[in-house]
XYZ file of C-alpha atoms in Angstrom:
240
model
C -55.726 1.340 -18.133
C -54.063 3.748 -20.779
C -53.650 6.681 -18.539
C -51.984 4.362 -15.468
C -49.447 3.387 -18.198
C -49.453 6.809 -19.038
C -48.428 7.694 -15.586
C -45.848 5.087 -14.862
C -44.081 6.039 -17.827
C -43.444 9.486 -16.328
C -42.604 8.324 -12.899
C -39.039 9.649 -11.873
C -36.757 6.644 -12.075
C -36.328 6.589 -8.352
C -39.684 5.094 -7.692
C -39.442 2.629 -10.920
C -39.130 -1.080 -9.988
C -35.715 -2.189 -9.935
C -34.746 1.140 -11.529
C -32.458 2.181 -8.687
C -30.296 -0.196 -6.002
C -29.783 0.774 -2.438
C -26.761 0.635 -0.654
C -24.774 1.565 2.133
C -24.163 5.530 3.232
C -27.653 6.047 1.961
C -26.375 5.696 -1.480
C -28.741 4.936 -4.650
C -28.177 4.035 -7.907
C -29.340 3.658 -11.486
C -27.368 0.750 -12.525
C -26.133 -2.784 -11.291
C -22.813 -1.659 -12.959
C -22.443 1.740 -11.121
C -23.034 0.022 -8.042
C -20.757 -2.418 -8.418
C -18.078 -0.401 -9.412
C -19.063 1.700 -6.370
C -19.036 -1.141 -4.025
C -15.132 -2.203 -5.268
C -13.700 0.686 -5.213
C -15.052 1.508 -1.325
C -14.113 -2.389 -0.699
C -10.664 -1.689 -1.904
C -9.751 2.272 -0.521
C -11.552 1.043 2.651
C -8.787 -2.246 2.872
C -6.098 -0.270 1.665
C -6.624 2.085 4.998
C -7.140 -0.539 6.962
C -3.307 -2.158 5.634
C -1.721 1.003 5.601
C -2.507 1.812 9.485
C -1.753 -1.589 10.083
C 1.335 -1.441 8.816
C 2.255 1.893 10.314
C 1.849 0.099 14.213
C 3.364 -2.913 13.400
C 6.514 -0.570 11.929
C 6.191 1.249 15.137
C 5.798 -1.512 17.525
C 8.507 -3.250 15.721
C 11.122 -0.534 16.292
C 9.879 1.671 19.324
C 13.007 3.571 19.385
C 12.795 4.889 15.343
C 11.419 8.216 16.226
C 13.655 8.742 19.269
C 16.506 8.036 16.510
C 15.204 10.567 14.092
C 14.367 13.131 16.792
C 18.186 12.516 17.581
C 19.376 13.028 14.312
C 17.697 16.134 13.659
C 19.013 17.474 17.404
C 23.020 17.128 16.176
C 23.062 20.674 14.371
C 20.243 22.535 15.094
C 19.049 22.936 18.340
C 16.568 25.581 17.527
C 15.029 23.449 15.268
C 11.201 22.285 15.942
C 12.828 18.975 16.141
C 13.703 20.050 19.524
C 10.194 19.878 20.490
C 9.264 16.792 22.814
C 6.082 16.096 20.481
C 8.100 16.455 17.698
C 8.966 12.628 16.859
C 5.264 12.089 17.251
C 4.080 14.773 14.989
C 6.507 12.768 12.380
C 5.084 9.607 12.959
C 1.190 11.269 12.613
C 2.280 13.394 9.347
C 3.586 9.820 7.792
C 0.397 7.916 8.605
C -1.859 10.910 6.911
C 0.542 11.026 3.899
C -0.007 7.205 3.604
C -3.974 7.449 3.962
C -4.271 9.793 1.103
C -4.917 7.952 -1.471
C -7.264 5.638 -0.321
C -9.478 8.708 1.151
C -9.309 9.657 -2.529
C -10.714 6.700 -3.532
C -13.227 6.234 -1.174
C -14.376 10.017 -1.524
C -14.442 9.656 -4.698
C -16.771 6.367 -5.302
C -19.196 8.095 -2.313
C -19.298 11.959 -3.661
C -19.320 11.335 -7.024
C -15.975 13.113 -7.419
C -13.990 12.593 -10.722
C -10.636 14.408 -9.888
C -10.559 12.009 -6.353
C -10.956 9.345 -7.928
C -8.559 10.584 -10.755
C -5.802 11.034 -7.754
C -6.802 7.386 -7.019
C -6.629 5.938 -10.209
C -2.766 7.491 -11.000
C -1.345 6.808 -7.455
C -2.552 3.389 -7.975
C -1.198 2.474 -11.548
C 1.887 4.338 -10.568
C 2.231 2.436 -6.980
C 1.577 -1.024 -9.174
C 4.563 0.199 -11.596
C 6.414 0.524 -8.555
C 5.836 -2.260 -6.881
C 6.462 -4.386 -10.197
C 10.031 -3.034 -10.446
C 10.357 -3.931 -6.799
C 9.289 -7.799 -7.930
C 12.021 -7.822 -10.166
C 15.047 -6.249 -7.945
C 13.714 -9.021 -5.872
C 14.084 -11.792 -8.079
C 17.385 -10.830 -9.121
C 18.461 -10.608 -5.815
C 17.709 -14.214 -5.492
C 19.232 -15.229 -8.283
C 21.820 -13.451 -7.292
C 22.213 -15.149 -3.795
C 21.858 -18.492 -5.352
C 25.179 -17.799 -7.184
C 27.401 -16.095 -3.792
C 28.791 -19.235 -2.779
C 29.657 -21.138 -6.102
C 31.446 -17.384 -7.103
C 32.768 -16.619 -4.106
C 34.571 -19.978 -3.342
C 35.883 -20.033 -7.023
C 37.599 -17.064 -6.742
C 38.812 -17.720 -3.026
C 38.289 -13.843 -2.331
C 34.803 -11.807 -2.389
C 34.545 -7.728 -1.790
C 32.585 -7.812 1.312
C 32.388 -10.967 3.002
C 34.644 -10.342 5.944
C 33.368 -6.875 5.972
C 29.579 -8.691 6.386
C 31.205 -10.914 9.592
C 32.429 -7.514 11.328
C 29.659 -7.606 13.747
C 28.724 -11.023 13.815
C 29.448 -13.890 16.513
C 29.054 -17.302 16.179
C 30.603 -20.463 18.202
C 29.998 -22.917 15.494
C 32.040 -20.661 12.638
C 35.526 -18.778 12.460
C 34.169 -15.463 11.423
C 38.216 -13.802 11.114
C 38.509 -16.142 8.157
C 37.331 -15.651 4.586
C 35.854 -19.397 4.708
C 34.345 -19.534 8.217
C 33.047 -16.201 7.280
C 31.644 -17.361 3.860
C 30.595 -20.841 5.443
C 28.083 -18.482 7.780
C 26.777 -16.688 5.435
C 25.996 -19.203 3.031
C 23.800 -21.161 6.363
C 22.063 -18.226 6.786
C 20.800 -18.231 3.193
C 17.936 -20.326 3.767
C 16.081 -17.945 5.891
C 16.869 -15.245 3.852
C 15.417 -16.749 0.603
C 12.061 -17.687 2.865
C 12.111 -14.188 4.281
C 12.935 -12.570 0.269
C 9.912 -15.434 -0.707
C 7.797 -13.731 1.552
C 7.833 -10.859 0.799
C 7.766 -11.267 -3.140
C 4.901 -13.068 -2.397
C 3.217 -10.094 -0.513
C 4.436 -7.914 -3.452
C 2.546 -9.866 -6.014
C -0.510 -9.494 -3.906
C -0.100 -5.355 -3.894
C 0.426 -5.617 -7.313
C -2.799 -7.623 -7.703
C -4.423 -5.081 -5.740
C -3.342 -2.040 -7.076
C -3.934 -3.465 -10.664
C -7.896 -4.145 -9.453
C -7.805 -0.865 -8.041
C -6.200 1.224 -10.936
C -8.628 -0.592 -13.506
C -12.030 -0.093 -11.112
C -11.115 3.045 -10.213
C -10.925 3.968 -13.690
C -14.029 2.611 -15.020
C -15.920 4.242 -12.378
C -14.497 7.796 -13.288
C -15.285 6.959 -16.661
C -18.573 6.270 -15.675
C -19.166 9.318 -13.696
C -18.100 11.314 -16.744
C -21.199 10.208 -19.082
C -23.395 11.090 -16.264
C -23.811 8.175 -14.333
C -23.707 9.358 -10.996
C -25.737 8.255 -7.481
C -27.983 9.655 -5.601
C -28.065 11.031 -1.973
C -24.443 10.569 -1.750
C -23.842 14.344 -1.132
C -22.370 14.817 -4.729
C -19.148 16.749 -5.457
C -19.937 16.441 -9.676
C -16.505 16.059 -11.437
């Protein structure tokens, strides 16, 4: 009995009870923490992909004609430029989405090879994206604060820098858009859509911020992790 305790005490912690968790991409680990850490930050680099080439059709679907625009623009002054290519506005488009997928590669890299400066890369981007984003949130709020007080202003003083200039390109049979009050009256019916539209999208702002935060702060405690040697097994490790 002494030398089979002997000999489980000198068993490599792979084949240990409980020692070590499997998981997906033949990964294994030596803690419930590391793998959950592991597990978030794929969950989250993996969603953030999955958003960012979402986003990138809907942008294009959207507005089919954006790259013809910019291959346009670039076609005004230099026509020797590589602009002038016909694949051009599509190598644009491709070179965008890559740029945007970045940083969640780095994060999901990172969490599956073990690598400390991908994950470092993930980490900053994503503190720095949620700083971002948080100084977006409160552009936005000002902006409907700021909305909330156009028509109270703008009838008081009887004269507002740029509200005919907003009613240059506008038609409407129920308003009379060549005068300062039909112009203003518009304007001031369309602000109920545009505080639902701003209200959306604050909404979806606080939610990136939410998710960057989570990200940041997981990505982080797995890199610290890695660094006092906490690293997984058969996940074709980088080291740090």
């Amino acid at each position: 009995f002494g030398l089979k305790v002997a000999h489980r005490a000198t068993e490599p912690p792979s084949q240990r009870l409980g020692a070590m968790v499997c998981y997906p991409f033949h990964m294994k680990f030596h803690s419930s923490r590391l793998r959950t850490l592991t597990h978030r930050v794929l969950c989250l680099s993996g969603t953030a992909a999955v958003l960012v080439t979402f986003n990138y059709v809907v942008f294009v679907f959207a507005d089919p004609n954006i790259f013809d625009e910019f291959h346009e623009s670039y076609l005004q002054d230099d026509k020797t430029s590589i602009f002038m290519q016909p694949y051009s506005k599509y190598l644009v488009g491709v070179n965008a989405l890559i740029l945007a997928l970045i940083v969640p590669c780095c994060g999901f890299f990172g969490a599956k090879r073990n690598n400390g400066s991908c994950l470092g890369c993930f980490v900053c981007c994503s503190c720095c994206g949620g700083c971002l984003h948080v100084i977006h949130a409160i552009l936005m709020i000002l902006l409907l604060v700021a909305l909330s007080s156009v028509e109270t202003v703008c009838r008081r003083n009887g004269s507002c820098v740029g509200i005919m200039k907003a009613c240059e390109y506008r038609k409407s049979d129920d308003y009379a858009l060549d005068t300062y009050e039909g112009c203003l009256d518009y304007l001031v019916s369309k602000f109920p859509l545009a505080y639902a539209g701003l209200g959306l999208v604050l909404a979806l702002n606080f939610v990136v911020i939410c998710f960057q935060c989570f990200s940041a702060r997981w990505g982080y405690e797995l890199h610290d992790a890695l660094g006092h040697g906490e690293l997984c097994e058969d996940s074709d490790s980088d080291g740090m």
